[in-house]
mmCIF file of C-alpha atoms in Angstrom:
data_model
loop_
_atom_site.group_PDB
_atom_site.id
_atom_site.type_symbol
_atom_site.label_atom_id
_atom_site.label_comp_id
_atom_site.label_asym_id
_atom_site.label_seq_id
_atom_site.Cartn_x
_atom_site.Cartn_y
_atom_site.Cartn_z
ATOM 1 C CA UNK J 1148 -37.454 -53.473 -62.756
ATOM 2 C CA UNK J 1149 -37.962 -56.566 -60.626
ATOM 3 C CA UNK J 1150 -41.401 -57.215 -59.183
ATOM 4 C CA UNK J 1151 -42.644 -58.604 -55.891
ATOM 5 C CA UNK J 1152 -45.678 -60.773 -55.179
ATOM 6 C CA UNK J 1153 -47.461 -60.806 -51.836
ATOM 7 C CA UNK J 1154 -49.430 -63.979 -51.156
ATOM 8 C CA UNK J 1155 -52.803 -62.980 -49.721
ATOM 9 C CA UNK J 1156 -55.241 -65.627 -50.956
ATOM 10 C CA UNK J 1157 -55.417 -67.857 -47.895
ATOM 11 C CA UNK J 1158 -58.585 -68.155 -45.852
ATOM 12 C CA UNK J 1159 -56.800 -67.931 -42.517
ATOM 13 C CA UNK J 1160 -58.601 -70.824 -40.843
ATOM 14 C CA UNK J 1161 -56.315 -70.771 -37.803
ATOM 15 C CA UNK J 1162 -57.125 -67.092 -37.265
ATOM 16 C CA UNK J 1163 -60.851 -67.641 -36.873
ATOM 17 C CA UNK J 1164 -63.042 -66.017 -35.665
ATOM 18 C CA UNK J 1165 -61.027 -62.911 -36.658
ATOM 19 C CA UNK J 1166 -61.017 -63.962 -40.313
ATOM 20 C CA UNK J 1167 -64.728 -64.766 -40.497
ATOM 21 C CA UNK J 1168 -65.357 -61.229 -41.743
ATOM 22 C CA UNK J 1169 -61.855 -59.936 -42.543
ATOM 23 C CA UNK J 1170 -59.087 -61.411 -44.737
ATOM 24 C CA UNK J 1171 -55.968 -62.156 -42.721
ATOM 25 C CA UNK J 1172 -53.703 -59.598 -44.502
ATOM 26 C CA UNK J 1173 -56.022 -56.809 -43.319
ATOM 27 C CA UNK J 1174 -55.897 -57.767 -39.643
ATOM 28 C CA UNK J 1175 -54.260 -55.045 -37.613
ATOM 29 C CA UNK J 1176 -51.277 -54.892 -35.239
ATOM 30 C CA UNK J 1177 -49.567 -51.772 -33.977
ATOM 31 C CA UNK J 1178 -52.188 -49.607 -35.635
ATOM 32 C CA UNK J 1179 -51.619 -50.943 -39.164
ATOM 33 C CA UNK J 1180 -52.842 -53.782 -41.333
ATOM 34 C CA UNK J 1181 -50.330 -56.626 -41.543
ATOM 35 C CA UNK J 1182 -49.888 -56.205 -45.285
ATOM 36 C CA UNK J 1183 -49.174 -52.486 -44.902
ATOM 37 C CA UNK J 1184 -45.856 -53.213 -43.203
ATOM 38 C CA UNK J 1185 -44.741 -55.104 -46.325
ATOM 39 C CA UNK J 1186 -45.960 -52.435 -48.739
ATOM 40 C CA UNK J 1187 -44.212 -49.621 -46.891
ATOM 41 C CA UNK J 1188 -40.960 -51.557 -46.588
ATOM 42 C CA UNK J 1189 -41.031 -52.518 -50.271
ATOM 43 C CA UNK J 1190 -41.550 -48.896 -51.298
ATOM 44 C CA UNK J 1191 -38.692 -47.837 -49.014
ATOM 45 C CA UNK J 1192 -36.477 -50.491 -50.666
ATOM 46 C CA UNK J 1193 -37.160 -49.076 -54.121
ATOM 47 C CA UNK J 1194 -39.720 -51.555 -55.440
ATOM 48 C CA UNK J 1195 -42.473 -49.905 -57.441
ATOM 49 C CA UNK J 1196 -44.594 -52.801 -58.763
ATOM 50 C CA UNK J 1197 -46.286 -55.289 -56.462
ATOM 51 C CA UNK J 1198 -48.627 -58.136 -57.383
ATOM 52 C CA UNK J 1199 -51.134 -59.326 -54.773
ATOM 53 C CA UNK J 1200 -53.176 -62.480 -55.250
ATOM 54 C CA UNK J 1201 -56.430 -62.914 -53.402
ATOM 55 C CA UNK J 1202 -59.400 -65.247 -53.189
ATOM 56 C CA UNK J 1203 -61.176 -65.194 -49.826
ATOM 57 C CA UNK J 1204 -62.820 -61.769 -49.308
ATOM 58 C CA UNK J 1205 -60.532 -60.465 -52.024
ATOM 59 C CA UNK J 1206 -62.714 -57.458 -52.789
ATOM 60 C CA UNK J 1207 -62.005 -56.180 -49.289
ATOM 61 C CA UNK J 1208 -58.262 -56.284 -50.017
ATOM 62 C CA UNK J 1209 -58.670 -54.305 -53.231
ATOM 63 C CA UNK J 1210 -60.941 -51.772 -51.523
ATOM 64 C CA UNK J 1211 -58.484 -51.279 -48.653
ATOM 65 C CA UNK J 1212 -55.284 -50.997 -50.704
ATOM 66 C CA UNK J 1213 -56.650 -49.728 -54.037
ATOM 67 C CA UNK J 1214 -53.906 -49.111 -56.620
ATOM 68 C CA UNK J 1215 -51.129 -48.708 -54.046
ATOM 69 C CA UNK J 1216 -50.531 -45.021 -54.746
ATOM 70 C CA UNK J 1217 -50.945 -44.225 -51.047
ATOM 71 C CA UNK J 1218 -47.902 -46.423 -50.343
ATOM 72 C CA UNK J 1219 -45.789 -45.113 -53.210
ATOM 73 C CA UNK J 1220 -46.138 -48.243 -55.322
ATOM 74 C CA UNK J 1221 -48.395 -49.650 -58.021
ATOM 75 C CA UNK J 1222 -50.433 -52.734 -57.098
ATOM 76 C CA UNK J 1223 -51.608 -55.290 -59.641
ATOM 77 C CA UNK J 1224 -54.140 -57.861 -58.434
ATOM 78 C CA UNK J 1225 -54.269 -61.531 -59.355
ATOM 79 C CA UNK J 1226 -57.717 -62.774 -58.288
ATOM 80 C CA UNK J 1227 -58.372 -66.485 -57.865
ATOM 81 C CA UNK J 1228 -61.851 -67.962 -58.047
ATOM 82 C CA UNK J 1229 -60.368 -71.177 -56.669
ATOM 83 C CA UNK J 1230 -57.610 -71.040 -54.063
ATOM 84 C CA UNK J 1231 -54.615 -72.251 -56.057
ATOM 85 C CA UNK J 1232 -52.181 -72.863 -53.178
ATOM 86 C CA UNK J 1233 -48.784 -71.149 -53.270
ATOM 87 C CA UNK J 1234 -47.227 -72.541 -56.468
ATOM 88 C CA UNK J 1235 -50.530 -72.454 -58.341
ATOM 89 C CA UNK J 1236 -51.126 -68.857 -57.311
ATOM 90 C CA UNK J 1237 -47.635 -67.801 -58.363
ATOM 91 C CA UNK J 1238 -47.955 -69.587 -61.715
ATOM 92 C CA UNK J 1239 -51.287 -67.861 -62.287
ATOM 93 C CA UNK J 1240 -49.650 -64.470 -61.692
ATOM 94 C CA UNK J 1241 -46.564 -65.056 -63.886
ATOM 95 C CA UNK J 1242 -47.763 -62.764 -66.714
ATOM 96 C CA UNK J 1243 -47.923 -59.911 -64.196
ATOM 97 C CA UNK J 1244 -44.558 -60.776 -62.633
ATOM 98 C CA UNK J 1245 -42.314 -61.273 -65.644
ATOM 99 C CA UNK J 1246 -43.659 -59.104 -68.493
ATOM 100 C CA UNK J 1247 -43.047 -62.077 -70.817
ATOM 101 C CA UNK J 1248 -39.343 -62.129 -69.866
ATOM 102 C CA UNK J 1249 -38.775 -65.824 -69.200
ATOM 103 C CA UNK J 1250 -35.506 -65.102 -67.412
ATOM 104 C CA UNK J 1251 -36.725 -62.411 -65.021
ATOM 105 C CA UNK J 1252 -36.850 -63.583 -61.398
ATOM 106 C CA UNK J 1253 -39.198 -62.104 -58.841
ATOM 107 C CA UNK J 1254 -39.644 -62.086 -55.075
ATOM 108 C CA UNK J 1255 -42.582 -63.562 -53.180
ATOM 109 C CA UNK J 1256 -43.565 -62.670 -49.610
ATOM 110 C CA UNK J 1257 -46.216 -64.233 -47.407
ATOM 111 C CA UNK J 1258 -48.719 -61.637 -46.265
ATOM 112 C CA UNK J 1259 -49.037 -63.161 -42.791
ATOM 113 C CA UNK J 1260 -45.495 -62.674 -41.519
ATOM 114 C CA UNK J 1261 -43.848 -59.748 -39.775
ATOM 115 C CA UNK J 1262 -40.127 -59.047 -40.039
ATOM 116 C CA UNK J 1263 -37.596 -56.232 -39.808
ATOM 117 C CA UNK J 1264 -35.593 -57.381 -42.835
ATOM 118 C CA UNK J 1265 -34.438 -54.667 -45.217
ATOM 119 C CA UNK J 1266 -36.090 -55.683 -48.477
ATOM 120 C CA UNK J 1267 -33.436 -53.859 -50.488
ATOM 121 C CA UNK J 1268 -31.235 -56.951 -50.082
ATOM 122 C CA UNK J 1269 -33.607 -58.750 -52.459
ATOM 123 C CA UNK J 1270 -32.543 -56.643 -55.451
ATOM 124 C CA UNK J 1271 -28.938 -57.941 -55.789
ATOM 125 C CA UNK J 1272 -30.144 -61.495 -55.158
ATOM 126 C CA UNK J 1273 -32.539 -61.192 -58.091
ATOM 127 C CA UNK J 1274 -29.835 -59.677 -60.264
ATOM 128 C CA UNK J 1275 -27.545 -62.581 -59.432
ATOM 129 C CA UNK J 1276 -30.236 -65.142 -60.231
ATOM 130 C CA UNK J 1277 -30.968 -63.444 -63.552
ATOM 131 C CA UNK J 1278 -27.292 -63.509 -64.503
ATOM 132 C CA UNK J 1279 -27.117 -67.241 -63.695
ATOM 133 C CA UNK J 1280 -29.386 -67.967 -66.688
ATOM 134 C CA UNK J 1281 -31.564 -70.516 -64.971
ATOM 135 C CA UNK J 1282 -28.840 -72.277 -63.005
ATOM 136 C CA UNK J 1283 -30.556 -71.180 -59.794
ATOM 137 C CA UNK J 1284 -34.345 -71.554 -59.614
ATOM 138 C CA UNK J 1285 -34.982 -70.544 -56.008
ATOM 139 C CA UNK J 1286 -33.337 -68.558 -53.240
ATOM 140 C CA UNK J 1287 -34.995 -68.781 -49.843
ATOM 141 C CA UNK J 1288 -34.626 -66.436 -46.908
ATOM 142 C CA UNK J 1289 -34.314 -68.594 -43.801
ATOM 143 C CA UNK J 1290 -34.687 -67.668 -40.145
ATOM 144 C CA UNK J 1291 -33.936 -69.211 -36.773
ATOM 145 C CA UNK J 1292 -36.418 -71.919 -35.844
ATOM 146 C CA UNK J 1293 -39.247 -70.416 -33.759
ATOM 147 C CA UNK J 1294 -40.640 -72.195 -30.682
ATOM 148 C CA UNK J 1295 -43.702 -73.408 -32.598
ATOM 149 C CA UNK J 1296 -41.543 -74.925 -35.385
ATOM 150 C CA UNK J 1297 -38.340 -76.174 -33.730
ATOM 151 C CA UNK J 1298 -37.587 -78.823 -36.383
ATOM 152 C CA UNK J 1299 -37.023 -76.267 -39.166
ATOM 153 C CA UNK J 1300 -37.582 -76.745 -42.901
ATOM 154 C CA UNK J 1301 -34.399 -76.750 -44.998
ATOM 155 C CA UNK J 1302 -30.678 -77.440 -44.575
ATOM 156 C CA UNK J 1303 -28.475 -74.462 -45.462
ATOM 157 C CA UNK J 1304 -24.787 -75.033 -46.187
ATOM 158 C CA UNK J 1305 -22.887 -72.291 -44.391
ATOM 159 C CA UNK J 1306 -19.952 -72.195 -46.829
ATOM 160 C CA UNK J 1307 -21.681 -72.328 -50.207
ATOM 161 C CA UNK J 1308 -25.148 -70.950 -49.443
ATOM 162 C CA UNK J 1309 -26.655 -74.009 -51.116
ATOM 163 C CA UNK J 1310 -29.799 -75.683 -49.866
ATOM 164 C CA UNK J 1311 -29.154 -79.403 -49.443
ATOM 165 C CA UNK J 1312 -31.403 -82.394 -48.863
ATOM 166 C CA UNK J 1313 -29.838 -83.689 -45.660
ATOM 167 C CA UNK J 1314 -27.472 -82.713 -42.896
ATOM 168 C CA UNK J 1315 -23.816 -82.269 -43.835
ATOM 169 C CA UNK J 1316 -20.828 -80.683 -42.123
ATOM 170 C CA UNK J 1317 -21.361 -76.947 -41.652
ATOM 171 C CA UNK J 1318 -25.078 -77.249 -42.396
ATOM 172 C CA UNK J 1319 -27.888 -75.874 -40.287
ATOM 173 C CA UNK J 1320 -31.576 -76.691 -40.544
ATOM 174 C CA UNK J 1321 -33.514 -73.441 -40.502
ATOM 175 C CA UNK J 1322 -37.093 -72.276 -41.022
ATOM 176 C CA UNK J 1323 -38.351 -70.864 -44.308
ATOM 177 C CA UNK J 1324 -39.381 -67.265 -43.665
ATOM 178 C CA UNK J 1325 -42.046 -67.116 -46.364
ATOM 179 C CA UNK J 1326 -39.765 -64.799 -48.367
ATOM 180 C CA UNK J 1327 -38.217 -66.217 -51.508
ATOM 181 C CA UNK J 1328 -36.857 -65.322 -54.930
ATOM 182 C CA UNK J 1329 -37.869 -67.515 -57.829
ATOM 183 C CA UNK J 1330 -37.009 -68.022 -61.467
ATOM 184 C CA UNK J 1331 -40.048 -68.445 -63.752
ATOM 185 C CA UNK J 1332 -38.703 -71.830 -64.868
ATOM 186 C CA UNK J 1333 -39.461 -73.228 -61.405
ATOM 187 C CA UNK J 1334 -43.156 -73.081 -62.323
ATOM 188 C CA UNK J 1335 -42.881 -74.285 -65.934
ATOM 189 C CA UNK J 1336 -44.713 -77.559 -65.261
ATOM 190 C CA UNK J 1337 -47.473 -76.160 -63.028
ATOM 191 C CA UNK J 1338 -50.791 -76.762 -64.824
ATOM 192 C CA UNK J 1339 -52.978 -73.671 -65.185
ATOM 193 C CA UNK J 1340 -55.811 -73.066 -62.736
ATOM 194 C CA UNK J 1341 -54.897 -75.967 -60.484
ATOM 195 C CA UNK J 1342 -54.001 -75.953 -56.809
ATOM 196 C CA UNK J 1343 -50.296 -76.802 -56.502
ATOM 197 C CA UNK J 1344 -48.164 -76.538 -53.373
ATOM 198 C CA UNK J 1345 -44.736 -74.887 -53.415
ATOM 199 C CA UNK J 1346 -42.783 -77.244 -51.144
ATOM 200 C CA UNK J 1347 -42.500 -80.130 -53.661
ATOM 201 C CA UNK J 1348 -41.144 -77.762 -56.321
ATOM 202 C CA UNK J 1349 -38.575 -76.419 -53.863
ATOM 203 C CA UNK J 1350 -37.470 -79.910 -52.915
ATOM 204 C CA UNK J 1351 -37.072 -80.811 -56.597
ATOM 205 C CA UNK J 1352 -34.893 -77.727 -57.086
ATOM 206 C CA UNK J 1353 -32.819 -78.637 -54.021
ATOM 207 C CA UNK J 1354 -32.370 -82.184 -55.329
ATOM 208 C CA UNK J 1355 -31.210 -80.760 -58.669
ATOM 209 C CA UNK J 1356 -28.766 -78.426 -56.865
ATOM 210 C CA UNK J 1357 -30.594 -75.383 -58.187
ATOM 211 C CA UNK J 1358 -31.624 -73.797 -54.887
ATOM 212 C CA UNK J 1359 -29.736 -71.462 -52.574
ATOM 213 C CA UNK J 1360 -30.544 -69.655 -49.372
ATOM 214 C CA UNK J 1361 -29.417 -67.075 -46.870
ATOM 215 C CA UNK J 1362 -29.978 -66.630 -43.158
ATOM 216 C CA UNK J 1363 -31.761 -63.536 -41.855
ATOM 217 C CA UNK J 1364 -31.038 -63.140 -38.123
ATOM 218 C CA UNK J 1365 -33.452 -60.302 -37.385
ATOM 219 C CA UNK J 1366 -37.003 -60.119 -36.060
ATOM 220 C CA UNK J 1367 -39.365 -62.556 -37.767
ATOM 221 C CA UNK J 1368 -42.819 -63.673 -36.675
ATOM 222 C CA UNK J 1369 -45.339 -65.991 -38.275
ATOM 223 C CA UNK J 1370 -48.707 -64.428 -37.464
ATOM 224 C CA UNK J 1371 -50.604 -67.696 -37.678
ATOM 225 C CA UNK J 1372 -52.912 -67.516 -34.677
ATOM 226 C CA UNK J 1373 -54.953 -64.838 -32.869
ATOM 227 C CA UNK J 1374 -52.568 -65.176 -29.935
ATOM 228 C CA UNK J 1375 -49.522 -64.350 -32.050
ATOM 229 C CA UNK J 1376 -51.351 -61.401 -33.594
ATOM 230 C CA UNK J 1377 -52.100 -60.105 -30.116
ATOM 231 C CA UNK J 1378 -48.473 -60.602 -29.066
ATOM 232 C CA UNK J 1379 -47.283 -58.619 -32.082
ATOM 233 C CA UNK J 1380 -49.774 -55.864 -31.357
ATOM 234 C CA UNK J 1381 -48.570 -55.586 -27.754
ATOM 235 C CA UNK J 1382 -44.928 -55.663 -28.852
ATOM 236 C CA UNK J 1383 -45.399 -52.903 -31.422
ATOM 237 C CA UNK J 1384 -47.449 -50.686 -29.139
ATOM 238 C CA UNK J 1385 -44.966 -51.018 -26.297
ATOM 239 C CA UNK J 1386 -41.936 -50.275 -28.445
ATOM 240 C CA UNK J 1387 -43.553 -47.670 -30.699
ATOM 241 C CA UNK J 1388 -41.876 -49.553 -33.525
ATOM 242 C CA UNK J 1389 -43.775 -49.461 -36.794
ATOM 243 C CA UNK J 1390 -41.603 -51.085 -39.449
#
C-alpha cells in the first residue's frame, strides 16, 4: 500500500504572530485545523498510512492528531531536531515511506495548502511510476498561477505530460501545488541529517527527462499569510464547504 507524507516541519514565519504559539498545520479555517482537511481527504481516497514530519512545536502536532485513528488512518511521525528543509525531511522519513522497498514511490503534500483535489487520483500515478522502474523520479501536480505567484514554477508539455526546462510549443508554465509523487531514487544523494531543498533535485530530474506533471484545475490556495488564512475561513464559513 502506497504511503503519503505531509510536510509539517516549517516554522511559519510569514504567519506570525499566529504561529508564535501554534504550528501552522494546526491553525484553523472553517472550523477545522488545516491539516485535518488533508487527513480526511486521504482517508476518503483509501490511504491508510500517513507520515508527518515536524520540528517547530512538533509535540503539539502529535498531541492534536495522535495516532490518526480518529481520521481513519494510521499516522507515523518523523521528528526533526533540526529543520531539514523539504528534501532533507523527505530523505529522513524514507524508512517510514518505503518499507525498504527501493522502488516504491510515495506522495508528499504540503500541510499549508488547501485544495479540493480528489486524492484518489494519486494512486494510479504511483502505480505507473512504480511500473516505470525508476524512469520517472517525480510527478508534480500543477495549478493555475495564483495572483501572488504569476510567474509560475515549471513548464508542462501539454501533449506528453513531461516537465521541461524552458518554453516550447504547447507548453504552459504553471505553479507547483505542493503535491507531488516521488521515487526514492530522487533522494539517493541527499546526505543524512542535513538541510536540503527540493527544487534543485526537481530541476535535475527535469533536465534528465525523468519528471512529469499534470494540471489540476480545481480550487487551490497557498495559506501562506494570516490574510489568506482569514480569506479561507470566510470562504468556508460562507459556503458551508468543509472538504
